[in-house]
């Protein structure tokens, strides 16, 4: 179906032209973009399947997380939970343990809650429209549209950060959220909506890069209003630096860990080495770096002389792989080869 008023018309680029002209622009855009995608898309495991469970899992894992970090987690997660029913039946601690290293643990909890809902209320079958997917825990507008278009072929645009950047450059200006989604919807290929959405995002991830778009390689550069020449209105917030200390105590195959309170806003219920305050730490055994969102941490790990003075438990190294560890705890335990 042809949109009643295309984005190209909205921005006035073809004022006075008739609808068929707009349609042909849309068709040209789609065919160029999809041909490029067919030949250049990265070979990623979640692109081999249209199974809604796998599409959903990859979309949740990829939120605010690099593809390289997701690849191994995706493989291990699917091996452990090959179906939504298996995931729904798992203990939360097991789900969090497998999520460890991806960060933003609320996603894992929402994922688990959504799996239970799909199993309990939908007989293990995912709802097939973006509107009904949107009702599941942890599924926002973008994720609902991505799953609906990729798994079920619903002609609905999905706009993530990459697609938003491409659209703003294509249309030559900063648009509000509503206009951006309308523009995406107008350009969407109705025959292959899932591929079209992925193609737009892939273009943003590999060609229309934030700092230096590779316009010479862009399949739709002829239709682009800016060719990368759009002034930036927002700058990434500056990274802040912090030094933090943790205590390490080991004894014959065990390590002393403590569990974060369930009331913590960050990583509630996850396990970590006991954090130390200013007067508790001595000479560092070793240091490492760790980044969370806009903070770069310099992490100093000190011998913990009196672990019993801290709340916590001795944990056997054989239990560590199944324990929901913070990403930093996992990093430290790998460094000392307990994981
Ligand atoms: Fe992005 Fe350049 Fe392509 Fe425009 S021409 S969409 S700025 S890569």
PDB file of C-alpha atoms in Angstrom, residues 42-47 58 61-75 102 160 162 201-202 205-206:
ATOM      1  CA  UNK A  42      26.773  -8.889   8.279  1.00  0.00           C
ATOM      2  CA  UNK A  43      26.387 -12.598   8.803  1.00  0.00           C
ATOM      3  CA  UNK A  44      24.833 -12.598  12.284  1.00  0.00           C
ATOM      4  CA  UNK A  45      23.305 -15.694  13.888  1.00  0.00           C
ATOM      5  CA  UNK A  46      19.931 -14.131  14.672  1.00  0.00           C
ATOM      6  CA  UNK A  47      19.475 -13.257  11.008  1.00  0.00           C
ATOM      7  CA  UNK A  58      18.480 -10.921  20.012  1.00  0.00           C
ATOM      8  CA  UNK A  61      20.284  -8.453  24.093  1.00  0.00           C
ATOM      9  CA  UNK A  62      21.283  -5.878  21.481  1.00  0.00           C
ATOM     10  CA  UNK A  63      19.706  -2.965  23.352  1.00  0.00           C
ATOM     11  CA  UNK A  64      22.573  -0.637  24.294  1.00  0.00           C
ATOM     12  CA  UNK A  65      25.040  -3.468  23.780  1.00  0.00           C
ATOM     13  CA  UNK A  66      27.604  -4.049  21.045  1.00  0.00           C
ATOM     14  CA  UNK A  67      27.071  -6.886  18.572  1.00  0.00           C
ATOM     15  CA  UNK A  68      30.434  -8.428  19.485  1.00  0.00           C
ATOM     16  CA  UNK A  69      29.407  -8.701  23.127  1.00  0.00           C
ATOM     17  CA  UNK A  70      26.063 -10.274  22.270  1.00  0.00           C
ATOM     18  CA  UNK A  71      27.281 -13.056  19.956  1.00  0.00           C
ATOM     19  CA  UNK A  72      28.557 -15.482  22.613  1.00  0.00           C
ATOM     20  CA  UNK A  73      25.781 -14.714  25.098  1.00  0.00           C
ATOM     21  CA  UNK A  74      23.179 -15.346  22.416  1.00  0.00           C
ATOM     22  CA  UNK A  75      24.689 -18.727  21.587  1.00  0.00           C
ATOM     23  CA  UNK A 102      25.743  -7.956  29.145  1.00  0.00           C
ATOM     24  CA  UNK A 160      16.462   2.469  16.635  1.00  0.00           C
ATOM     25  CA  UNK A 162      21.063   3.912  13.948  1.00  0.00           C
ATOM     26  CA  UNK A 201      19.692  -0.115  10.885  1.00  0.00           C
ATOM     27  CA  UNK A 202      22.561  -1.925   9.176  1.00  0.00           C
ATOM     28  CA  UNK A 205      25.704   0.688  11.939  1.00  0.00           C
ATOM     29  CA  UNK A 206      28.180   0.177   9.107  1.00  0.00           C
TER      30      UNK A 206
END
